Short mmCIF file of C-alpha atoms (C1' of nucleotides) in Angstrom, two decimals:
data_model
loop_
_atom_site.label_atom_id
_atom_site.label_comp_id
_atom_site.label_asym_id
_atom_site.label_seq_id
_atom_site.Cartn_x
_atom_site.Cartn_y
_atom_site.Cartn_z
CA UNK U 147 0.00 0.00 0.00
CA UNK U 148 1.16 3.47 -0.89
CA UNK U 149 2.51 5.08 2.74
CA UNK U 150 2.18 4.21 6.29
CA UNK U 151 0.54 1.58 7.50
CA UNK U 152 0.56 2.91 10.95
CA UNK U 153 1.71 0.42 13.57
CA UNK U 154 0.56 0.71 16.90
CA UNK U 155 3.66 2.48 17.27
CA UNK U 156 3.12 5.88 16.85
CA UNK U 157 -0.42 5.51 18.48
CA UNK U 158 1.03 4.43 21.73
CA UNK U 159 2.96 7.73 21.34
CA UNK U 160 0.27 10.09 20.82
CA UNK U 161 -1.82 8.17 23.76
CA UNK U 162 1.37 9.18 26.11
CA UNK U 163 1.36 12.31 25.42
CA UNK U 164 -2.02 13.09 25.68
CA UNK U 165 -2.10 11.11 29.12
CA UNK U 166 0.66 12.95 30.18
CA UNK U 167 -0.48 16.61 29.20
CA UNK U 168 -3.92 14.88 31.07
CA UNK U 169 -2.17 14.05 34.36
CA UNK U 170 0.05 17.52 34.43
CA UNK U 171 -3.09 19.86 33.68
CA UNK U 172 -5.24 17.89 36.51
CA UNK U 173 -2.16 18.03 39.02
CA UNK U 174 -1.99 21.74 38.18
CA UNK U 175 -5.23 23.07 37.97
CA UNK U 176 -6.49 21.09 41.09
CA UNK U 177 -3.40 22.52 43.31
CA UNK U 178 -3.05 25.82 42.06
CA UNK U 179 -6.13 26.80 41.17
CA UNK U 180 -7.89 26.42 37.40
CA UNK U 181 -8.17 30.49 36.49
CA UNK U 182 -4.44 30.85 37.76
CA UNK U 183 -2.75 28.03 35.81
CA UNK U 184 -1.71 28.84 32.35
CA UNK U 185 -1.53 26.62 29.96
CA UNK U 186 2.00 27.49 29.47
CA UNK U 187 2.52 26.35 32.70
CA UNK U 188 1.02 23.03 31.76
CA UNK U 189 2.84 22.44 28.43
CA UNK U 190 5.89 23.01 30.13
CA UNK U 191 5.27 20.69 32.89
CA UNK U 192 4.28 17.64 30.29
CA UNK U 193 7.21 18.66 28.32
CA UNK U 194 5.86 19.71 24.71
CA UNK U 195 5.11 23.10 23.30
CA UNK U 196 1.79 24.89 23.88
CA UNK U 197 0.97 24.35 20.15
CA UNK U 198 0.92 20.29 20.64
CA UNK U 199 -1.27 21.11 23.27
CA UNK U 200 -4.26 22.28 20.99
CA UNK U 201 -3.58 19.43 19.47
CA UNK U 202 -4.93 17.16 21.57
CA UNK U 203 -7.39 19.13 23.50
CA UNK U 204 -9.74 22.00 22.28
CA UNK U 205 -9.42 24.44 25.19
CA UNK U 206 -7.88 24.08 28.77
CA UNK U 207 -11.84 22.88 29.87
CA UNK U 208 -11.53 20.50 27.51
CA UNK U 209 -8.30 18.42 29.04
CA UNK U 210 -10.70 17.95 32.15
CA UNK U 211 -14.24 17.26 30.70
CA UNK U 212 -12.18 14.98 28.77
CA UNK U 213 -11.48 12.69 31.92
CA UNK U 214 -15.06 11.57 31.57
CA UNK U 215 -14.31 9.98 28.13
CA UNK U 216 -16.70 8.48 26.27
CA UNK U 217 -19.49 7.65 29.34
CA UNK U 218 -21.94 8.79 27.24
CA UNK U 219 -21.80 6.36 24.39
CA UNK U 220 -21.48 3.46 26.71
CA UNK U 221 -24.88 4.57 28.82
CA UNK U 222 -26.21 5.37 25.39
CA UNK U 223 -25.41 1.24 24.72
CA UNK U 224 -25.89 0.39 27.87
CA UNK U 225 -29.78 1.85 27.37
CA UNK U 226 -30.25 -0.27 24.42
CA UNK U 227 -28.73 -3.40 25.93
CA UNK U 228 -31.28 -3.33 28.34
CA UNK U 229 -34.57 -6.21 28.15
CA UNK U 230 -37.67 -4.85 27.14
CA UNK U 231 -39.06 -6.36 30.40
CA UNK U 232 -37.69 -4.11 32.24
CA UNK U 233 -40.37 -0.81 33.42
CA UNK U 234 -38.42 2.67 31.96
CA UNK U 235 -37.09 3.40 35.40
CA UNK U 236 -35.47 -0.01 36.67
CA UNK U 237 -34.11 -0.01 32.85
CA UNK U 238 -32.60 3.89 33.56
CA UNK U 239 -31.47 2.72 37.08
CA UNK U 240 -29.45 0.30 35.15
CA UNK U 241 -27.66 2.83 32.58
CA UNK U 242 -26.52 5.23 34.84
CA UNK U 243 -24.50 2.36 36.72
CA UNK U 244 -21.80 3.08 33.92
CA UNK U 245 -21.27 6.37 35.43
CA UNK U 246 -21.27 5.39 39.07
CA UNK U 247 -19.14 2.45 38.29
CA UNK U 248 -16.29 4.23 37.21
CA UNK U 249 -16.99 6.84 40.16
CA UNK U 250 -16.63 3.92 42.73
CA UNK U 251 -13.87 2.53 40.48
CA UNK U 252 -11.04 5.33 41.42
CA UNK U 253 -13.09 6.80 43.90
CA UNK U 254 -10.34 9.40 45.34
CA UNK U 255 -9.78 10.57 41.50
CA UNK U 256 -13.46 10.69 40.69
CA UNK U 257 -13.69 13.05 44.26
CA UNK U 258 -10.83 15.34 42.88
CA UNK U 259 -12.40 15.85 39.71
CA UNK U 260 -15.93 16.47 40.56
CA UNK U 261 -14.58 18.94 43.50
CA UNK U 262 -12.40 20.57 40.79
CA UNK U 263 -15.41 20.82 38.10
CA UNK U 264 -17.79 21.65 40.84
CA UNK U 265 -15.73 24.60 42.02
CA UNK U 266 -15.13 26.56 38.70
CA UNK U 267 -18.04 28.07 36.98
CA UNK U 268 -16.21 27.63 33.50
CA UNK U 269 -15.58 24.18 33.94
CA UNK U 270 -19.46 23.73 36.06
CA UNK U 271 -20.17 24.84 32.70
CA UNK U 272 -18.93 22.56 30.21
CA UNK U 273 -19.59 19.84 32.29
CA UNK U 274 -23.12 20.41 31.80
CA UNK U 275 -23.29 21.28 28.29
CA UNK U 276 -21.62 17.47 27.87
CA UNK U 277 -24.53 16.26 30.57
CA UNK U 278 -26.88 17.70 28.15
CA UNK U 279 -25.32 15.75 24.88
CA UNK U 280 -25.54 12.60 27.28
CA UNK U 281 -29.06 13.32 27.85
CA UNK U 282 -30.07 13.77 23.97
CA UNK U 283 -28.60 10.68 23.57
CA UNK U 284 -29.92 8.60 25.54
CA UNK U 285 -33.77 10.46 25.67
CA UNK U 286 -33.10 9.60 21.44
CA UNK U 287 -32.79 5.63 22.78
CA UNK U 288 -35.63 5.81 25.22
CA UNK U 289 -37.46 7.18 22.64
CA UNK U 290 -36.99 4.39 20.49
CA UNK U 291 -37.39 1.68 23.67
CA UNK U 292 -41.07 3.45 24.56
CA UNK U 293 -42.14 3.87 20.59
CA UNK U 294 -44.62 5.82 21.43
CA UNK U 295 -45.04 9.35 19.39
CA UNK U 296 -45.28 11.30 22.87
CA UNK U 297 -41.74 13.17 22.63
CA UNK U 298 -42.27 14.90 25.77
CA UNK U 299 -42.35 11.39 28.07
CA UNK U 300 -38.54 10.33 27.09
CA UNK U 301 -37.16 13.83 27.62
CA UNK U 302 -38.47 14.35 30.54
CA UNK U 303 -37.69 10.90 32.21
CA UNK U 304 -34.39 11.28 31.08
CA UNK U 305 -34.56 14.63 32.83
CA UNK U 306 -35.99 13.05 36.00
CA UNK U 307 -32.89 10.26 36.18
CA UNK U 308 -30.57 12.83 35.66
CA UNK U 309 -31.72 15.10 38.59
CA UNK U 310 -31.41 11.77 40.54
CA UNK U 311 -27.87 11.19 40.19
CA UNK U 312 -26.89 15.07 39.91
CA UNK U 313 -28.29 15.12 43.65
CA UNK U 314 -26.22 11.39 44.11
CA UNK U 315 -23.39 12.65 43.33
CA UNK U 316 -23.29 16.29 44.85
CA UNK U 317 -24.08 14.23 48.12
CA UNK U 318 -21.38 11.87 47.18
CA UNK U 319 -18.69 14.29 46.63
CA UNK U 320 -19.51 16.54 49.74
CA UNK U 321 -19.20 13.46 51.78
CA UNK U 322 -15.46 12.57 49.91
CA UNK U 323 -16.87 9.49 48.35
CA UNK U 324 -17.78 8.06 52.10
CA UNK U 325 -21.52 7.43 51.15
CA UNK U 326 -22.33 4.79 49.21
CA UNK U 327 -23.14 6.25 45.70
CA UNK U 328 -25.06 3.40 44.51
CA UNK U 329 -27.55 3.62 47.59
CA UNK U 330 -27.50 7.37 47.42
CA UNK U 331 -28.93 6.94 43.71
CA UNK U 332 -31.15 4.51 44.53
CA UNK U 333 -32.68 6.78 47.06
CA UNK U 334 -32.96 9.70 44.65
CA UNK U 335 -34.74 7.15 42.66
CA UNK U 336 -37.40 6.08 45.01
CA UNK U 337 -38.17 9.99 45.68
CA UNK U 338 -38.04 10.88 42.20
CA UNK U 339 -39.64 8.08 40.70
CA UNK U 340 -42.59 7.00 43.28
CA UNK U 341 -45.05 9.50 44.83
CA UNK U 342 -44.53 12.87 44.17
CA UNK E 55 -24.26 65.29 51.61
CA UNK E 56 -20.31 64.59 50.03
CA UNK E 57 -20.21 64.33 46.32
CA UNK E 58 -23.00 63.59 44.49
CA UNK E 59 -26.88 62.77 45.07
CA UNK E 60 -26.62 60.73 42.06
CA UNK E 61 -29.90 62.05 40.66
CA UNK E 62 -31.34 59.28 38.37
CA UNK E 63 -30.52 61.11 35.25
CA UNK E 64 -26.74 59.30 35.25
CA UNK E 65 -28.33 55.92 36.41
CA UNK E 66 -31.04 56.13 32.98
CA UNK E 67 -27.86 57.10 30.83
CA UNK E 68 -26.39 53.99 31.57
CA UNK E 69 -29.41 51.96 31.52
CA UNK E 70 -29.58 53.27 28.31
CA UNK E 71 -25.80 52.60 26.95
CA UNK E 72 -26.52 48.67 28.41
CA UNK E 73 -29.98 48.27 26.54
CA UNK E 74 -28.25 49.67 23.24
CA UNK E 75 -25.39 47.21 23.88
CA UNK E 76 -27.70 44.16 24.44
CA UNK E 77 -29.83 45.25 21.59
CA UNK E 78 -26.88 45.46 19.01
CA UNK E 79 -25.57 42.38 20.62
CA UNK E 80 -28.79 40.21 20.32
CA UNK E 81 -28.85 41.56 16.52
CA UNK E 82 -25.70 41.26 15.36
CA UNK E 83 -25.08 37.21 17.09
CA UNK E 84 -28.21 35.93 16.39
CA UNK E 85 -28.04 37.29 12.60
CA UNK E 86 -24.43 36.77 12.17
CA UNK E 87 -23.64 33.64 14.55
CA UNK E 88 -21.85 33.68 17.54
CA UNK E 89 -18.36 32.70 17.11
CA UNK E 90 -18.41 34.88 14.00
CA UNK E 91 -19.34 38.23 15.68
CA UNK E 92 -16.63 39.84 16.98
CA UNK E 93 -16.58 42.45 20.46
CA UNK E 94 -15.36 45.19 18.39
CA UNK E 95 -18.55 44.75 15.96
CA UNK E 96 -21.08 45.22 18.54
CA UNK E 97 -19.40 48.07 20.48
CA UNK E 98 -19.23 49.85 16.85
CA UNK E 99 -22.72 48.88 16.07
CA UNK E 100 -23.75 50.79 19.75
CA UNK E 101 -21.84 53.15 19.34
CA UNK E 102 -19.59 53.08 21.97
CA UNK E 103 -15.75 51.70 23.00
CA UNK E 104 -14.53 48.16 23.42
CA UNK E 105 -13.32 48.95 27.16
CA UNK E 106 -16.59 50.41 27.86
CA UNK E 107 -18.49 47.00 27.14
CA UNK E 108 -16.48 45.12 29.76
CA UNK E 109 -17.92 47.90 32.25
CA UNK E 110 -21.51 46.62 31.35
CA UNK E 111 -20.86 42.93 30.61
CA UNK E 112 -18.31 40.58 31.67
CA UNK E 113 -18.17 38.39 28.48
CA UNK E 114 -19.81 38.24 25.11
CA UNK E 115 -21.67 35.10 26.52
CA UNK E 116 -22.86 37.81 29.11
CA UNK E 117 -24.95 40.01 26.97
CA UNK E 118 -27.04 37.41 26.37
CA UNK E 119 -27.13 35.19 29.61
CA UNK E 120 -28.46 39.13 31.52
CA UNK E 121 -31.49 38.65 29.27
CA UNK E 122 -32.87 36.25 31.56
CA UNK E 123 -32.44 38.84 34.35
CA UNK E 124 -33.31 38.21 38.11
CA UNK E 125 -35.48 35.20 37.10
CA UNK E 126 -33.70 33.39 39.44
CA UNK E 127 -34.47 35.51 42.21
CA UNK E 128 -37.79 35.73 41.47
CA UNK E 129 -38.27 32.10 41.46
CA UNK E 130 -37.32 32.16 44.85
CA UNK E 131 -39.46 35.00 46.44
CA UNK E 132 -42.40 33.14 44.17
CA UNK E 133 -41.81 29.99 46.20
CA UNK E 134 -41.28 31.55 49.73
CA UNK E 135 -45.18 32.94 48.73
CA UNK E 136 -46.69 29.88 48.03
CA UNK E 137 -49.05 28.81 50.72
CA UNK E 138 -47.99 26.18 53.00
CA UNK E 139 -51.40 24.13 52.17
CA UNK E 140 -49.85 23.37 48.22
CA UNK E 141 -48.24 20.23 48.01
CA UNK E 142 -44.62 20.35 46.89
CA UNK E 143 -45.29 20.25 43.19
CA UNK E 144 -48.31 22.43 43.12
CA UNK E 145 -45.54 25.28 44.79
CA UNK E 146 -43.41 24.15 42.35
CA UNK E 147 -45.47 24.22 39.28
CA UNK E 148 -46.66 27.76 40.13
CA UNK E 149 -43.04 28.95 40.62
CA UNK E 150 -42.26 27.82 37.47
CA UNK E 151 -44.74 30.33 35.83
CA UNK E 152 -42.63 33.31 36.85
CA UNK E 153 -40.18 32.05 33.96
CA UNK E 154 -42.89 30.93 31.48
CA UNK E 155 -45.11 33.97 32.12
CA UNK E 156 -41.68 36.10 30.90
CA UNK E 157 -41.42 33.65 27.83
CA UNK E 158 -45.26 34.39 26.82
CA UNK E 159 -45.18 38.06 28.22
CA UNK E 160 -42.61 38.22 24.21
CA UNK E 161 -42.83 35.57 22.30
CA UNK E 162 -40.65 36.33 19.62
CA UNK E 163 -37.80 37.50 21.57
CA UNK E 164 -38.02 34.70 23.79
CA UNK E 165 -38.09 32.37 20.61
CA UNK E 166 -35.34 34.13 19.29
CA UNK E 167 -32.97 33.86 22.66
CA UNK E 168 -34.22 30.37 22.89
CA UNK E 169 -33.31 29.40 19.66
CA UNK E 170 -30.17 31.51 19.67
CA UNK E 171 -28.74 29.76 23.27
CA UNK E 172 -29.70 26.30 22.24
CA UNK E 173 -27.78 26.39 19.17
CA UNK E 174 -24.61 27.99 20.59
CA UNK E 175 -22.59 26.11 22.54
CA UNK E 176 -20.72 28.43 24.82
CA UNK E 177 -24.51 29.70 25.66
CA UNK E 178 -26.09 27.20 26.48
CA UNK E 179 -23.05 25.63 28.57
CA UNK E 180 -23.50 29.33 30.59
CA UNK E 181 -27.47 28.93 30.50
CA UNK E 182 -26.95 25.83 32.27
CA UNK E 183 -24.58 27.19 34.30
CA UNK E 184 -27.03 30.47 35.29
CA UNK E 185 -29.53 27.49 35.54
CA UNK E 186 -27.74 25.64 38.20
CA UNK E 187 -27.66 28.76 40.26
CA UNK E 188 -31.51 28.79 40.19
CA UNK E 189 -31.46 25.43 41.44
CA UNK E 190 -29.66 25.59 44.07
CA UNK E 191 -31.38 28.25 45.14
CA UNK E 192 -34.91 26.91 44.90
CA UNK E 193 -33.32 23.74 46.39
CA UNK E 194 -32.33 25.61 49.71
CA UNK E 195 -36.01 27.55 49.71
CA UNK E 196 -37.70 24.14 49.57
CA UNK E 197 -35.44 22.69 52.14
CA UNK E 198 -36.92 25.24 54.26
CA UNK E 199 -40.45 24.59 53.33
CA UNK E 200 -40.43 20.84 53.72
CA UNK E 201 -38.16 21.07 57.16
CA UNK E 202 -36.80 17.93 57.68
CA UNK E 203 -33.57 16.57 57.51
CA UNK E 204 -33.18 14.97 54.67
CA UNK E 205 -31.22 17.04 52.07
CA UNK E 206 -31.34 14.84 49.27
CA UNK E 207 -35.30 15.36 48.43
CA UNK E 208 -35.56 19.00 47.80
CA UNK E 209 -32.73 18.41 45.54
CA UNK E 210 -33.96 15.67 43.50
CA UNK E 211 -37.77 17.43 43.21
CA UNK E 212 -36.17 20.36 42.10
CA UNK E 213 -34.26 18.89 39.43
CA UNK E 214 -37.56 16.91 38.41
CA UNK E 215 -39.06 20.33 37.70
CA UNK E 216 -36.63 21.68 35.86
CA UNK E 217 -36.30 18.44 33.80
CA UNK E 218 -40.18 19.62 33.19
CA UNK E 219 -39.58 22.76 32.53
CA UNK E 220 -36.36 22.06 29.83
CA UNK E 221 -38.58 19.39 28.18
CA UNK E 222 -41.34 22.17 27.77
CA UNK E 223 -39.26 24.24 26.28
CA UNK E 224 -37.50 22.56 23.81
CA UNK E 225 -40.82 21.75 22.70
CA UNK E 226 -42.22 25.27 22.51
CA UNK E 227 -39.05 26.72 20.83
CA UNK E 228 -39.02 24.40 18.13
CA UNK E 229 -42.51 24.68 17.85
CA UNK E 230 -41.36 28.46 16.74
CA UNK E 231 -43.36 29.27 20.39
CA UNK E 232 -47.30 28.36 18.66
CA UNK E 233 -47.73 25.49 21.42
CA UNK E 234 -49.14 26.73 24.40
CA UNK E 235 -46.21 26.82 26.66
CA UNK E 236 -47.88 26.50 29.84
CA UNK E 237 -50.36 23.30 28.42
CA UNK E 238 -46.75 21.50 28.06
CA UNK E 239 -45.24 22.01 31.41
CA UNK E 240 -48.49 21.03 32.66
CA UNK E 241 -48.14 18.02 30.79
CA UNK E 242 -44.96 17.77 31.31
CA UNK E 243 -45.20 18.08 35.21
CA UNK E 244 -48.05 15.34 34.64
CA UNK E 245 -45.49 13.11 33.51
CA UNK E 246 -42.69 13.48 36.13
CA UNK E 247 -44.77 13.79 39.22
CA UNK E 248 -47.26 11.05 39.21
CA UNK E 249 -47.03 7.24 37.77
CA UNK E 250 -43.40 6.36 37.21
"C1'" DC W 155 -15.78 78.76 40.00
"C1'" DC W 156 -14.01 74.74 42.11
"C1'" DG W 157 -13.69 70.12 43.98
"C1'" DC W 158 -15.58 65.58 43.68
"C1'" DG W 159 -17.30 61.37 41.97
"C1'" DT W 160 -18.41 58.84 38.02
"C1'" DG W 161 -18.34 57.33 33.09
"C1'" DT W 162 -15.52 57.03 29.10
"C1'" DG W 163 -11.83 56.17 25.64
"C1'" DG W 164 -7.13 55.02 24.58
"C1'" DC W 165 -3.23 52.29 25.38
"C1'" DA W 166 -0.55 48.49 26.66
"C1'" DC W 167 -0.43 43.95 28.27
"C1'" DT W 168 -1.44 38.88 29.15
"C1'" DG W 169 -3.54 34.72 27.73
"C1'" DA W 170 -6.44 31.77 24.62
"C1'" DG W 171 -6.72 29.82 20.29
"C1'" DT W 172 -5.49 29.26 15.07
"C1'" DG W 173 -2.91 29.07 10.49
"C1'" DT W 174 1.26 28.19 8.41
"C1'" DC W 175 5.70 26.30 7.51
"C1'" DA W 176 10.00 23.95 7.98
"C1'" DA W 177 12.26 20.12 10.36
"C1'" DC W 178 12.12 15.45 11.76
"C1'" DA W 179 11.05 10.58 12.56
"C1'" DG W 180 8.77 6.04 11.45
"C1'" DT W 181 7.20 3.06 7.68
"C1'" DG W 182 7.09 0.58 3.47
"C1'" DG W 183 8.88 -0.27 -1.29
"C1'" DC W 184 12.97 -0.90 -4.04
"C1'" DG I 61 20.81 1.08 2.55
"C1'" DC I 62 18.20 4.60 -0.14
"C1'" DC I 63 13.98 6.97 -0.99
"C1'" DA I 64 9.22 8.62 -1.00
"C1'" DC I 65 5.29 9.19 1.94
"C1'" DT I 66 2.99 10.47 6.05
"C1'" DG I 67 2.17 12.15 10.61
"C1'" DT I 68 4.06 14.79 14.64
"C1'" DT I 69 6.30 18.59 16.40
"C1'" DG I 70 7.99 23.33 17.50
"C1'" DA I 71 8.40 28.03 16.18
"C1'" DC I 72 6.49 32.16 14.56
"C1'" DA I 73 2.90 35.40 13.59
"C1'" DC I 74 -1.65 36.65 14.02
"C1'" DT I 75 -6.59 37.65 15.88
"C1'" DC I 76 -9.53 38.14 19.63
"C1'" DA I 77 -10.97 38.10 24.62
"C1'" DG I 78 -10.32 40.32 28.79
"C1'" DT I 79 -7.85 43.51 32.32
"C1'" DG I 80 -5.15 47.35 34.48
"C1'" DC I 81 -4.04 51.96 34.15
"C1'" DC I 82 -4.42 56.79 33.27
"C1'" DA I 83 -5.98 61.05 31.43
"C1'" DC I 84 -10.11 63.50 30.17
"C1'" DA I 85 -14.90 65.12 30.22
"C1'" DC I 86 -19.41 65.73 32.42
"C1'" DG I 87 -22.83 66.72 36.15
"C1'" DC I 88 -23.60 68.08 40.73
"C1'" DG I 89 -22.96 70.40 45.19
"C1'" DG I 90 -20.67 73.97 47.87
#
DNA sequence: CCGCGTGTGGCACTGAGTGTCAACAGTGGC
DNA sequence: GCCACTGTTGACACTCAGTGCCACACGCGG
């Protein structure tokens, strides 16, 4: 074939670097503060110049919001993998487990990072907007799972599950990941998802 | 008394510089796009300096966030009124109106902002951002109006009627605002507050 | 008329983010 | 081993957002 074939070789490369610029940025902005880091100051920690760093990440929000990866695909999957037996809500329950999971994976990272996001507007910010492009998804999938041609129900389920674990996790985090997230959500449940 | 009395004369000027500033800035972004309007274009389009703008506004996402004004505030007084013989979501649901009654009050703008936030993403990451706020403070007011202990159910009810009140909207804005907008968050509340 | 507070514009500066280009390294074909 | 191809990188220059600073003008009260 004309070219590169493109062993694993240089990916592995690229995938270090980005980790690296990943791990420096976090380590900086959650010591020193995310308006007073630079990310000059972050480039030269990781060790490349500051144009490598826009190419990997769009913005300095972006090297955080990036931490939560690709979540919302896998809950998106994780929705459609679910039986049809299950009622809406157990089959919602379900989903968001891919988000807790990986919270009570690395539980002392996931603190530092919701703490960090929580505690700058900018970054409170983007963190939502992504919420929001996890919640089109997956209202898109519930859609299809209720088939009904009621658009309002899915959106606003989705809406309801998503206030659950928003309160789970703000509750989770204030406590430094004490509480047990998965019975905190499960509580939010009952309350949102029961009597009114 | 020392210095000036301030007579409201200076006080109406600058009202009127910071209407003529949102005004040009409402025109020009939702006409031109976001990204693609510069600072320097709207300041030249109100007539008035660059520096000046940053006196009235803190960004160019600013200009249009202050359109939604004190709503948040509001909310708040207009639960702390709500008779203690409403049930949660009856308070809720008439809180609510305070925003939708603005929405109705001009439908066009409102359409137009809507429209203008939801398809920009630095503006709607601040919306949700502004929106938060409003939670949070609703969240605390209903804390105090249900008086127990348990933290995690204002929380969660609060984020069920917003996840009402963002379904309702998307709906109504994309209806171009011809759906009655207080018919869906009545429906919408129907949904999330009764049979799971 | 004179001081005082306030709003304004101009200027310089830092930092974010982008386009461009030359240098360099890994890969495959010969 | 040589060479062409491709992707990564760093350096430079540039635009735009946002801030600090200072001099100037205006309205008001004494």
């Amino acid at each position: 074939m004309n070219g590169v074939t493109f062993g694993n070789l240089a990916q592995r490369k690229r995938q270090l670097v980005r980790d690296e610029l990943a791990e420096a940025a976090l380590k900086l902005l959650a010591f020193r503060g995310f308006e007073e880091t630079t990310i000059d100051e972050i480039t030269a920690a990781a060790g490349v110049s500051r144009r490598t760093f826009f190419r990997y990440y769009k913005s300095k929000e972006d090297v955080i919001i990036e931490f939560l990866g690709h979540v919302g695909e896998e809950m998106q999957a994780a929705l459609a993998a679910r039986p049809a037996s299950e009622t809406p809500t157990q089959a919602l329950r379900q989903t968001l487990t891919v988000f807790t999971d990986a919270c009570v994976a690395y539980p002392e990272k996931s603190v530092r990072l919701t703490r960090l996001i929580l505690t700058t507007p900018s970054l409170t910010a983007r963190y939502l907007e992504r919420q929001l492009e996890w919640k089109n998804k997956l209202a898109a999938q519930l859609q299809k799972r209720l088939g009904g041609k009621n658009n309002l129900r899915p959106v606003v389920l989705i809406g309801m599950a998503f206030a659950a674990l928003d309160a789970a996790l703000d509750t989770w985090s204030a406590s430094d990941g004490k509480q047990d997230l998965a019975e905190l959500l499960d509580e939010a449940f009952a309350i949102a998802f029961s009597a009114d």
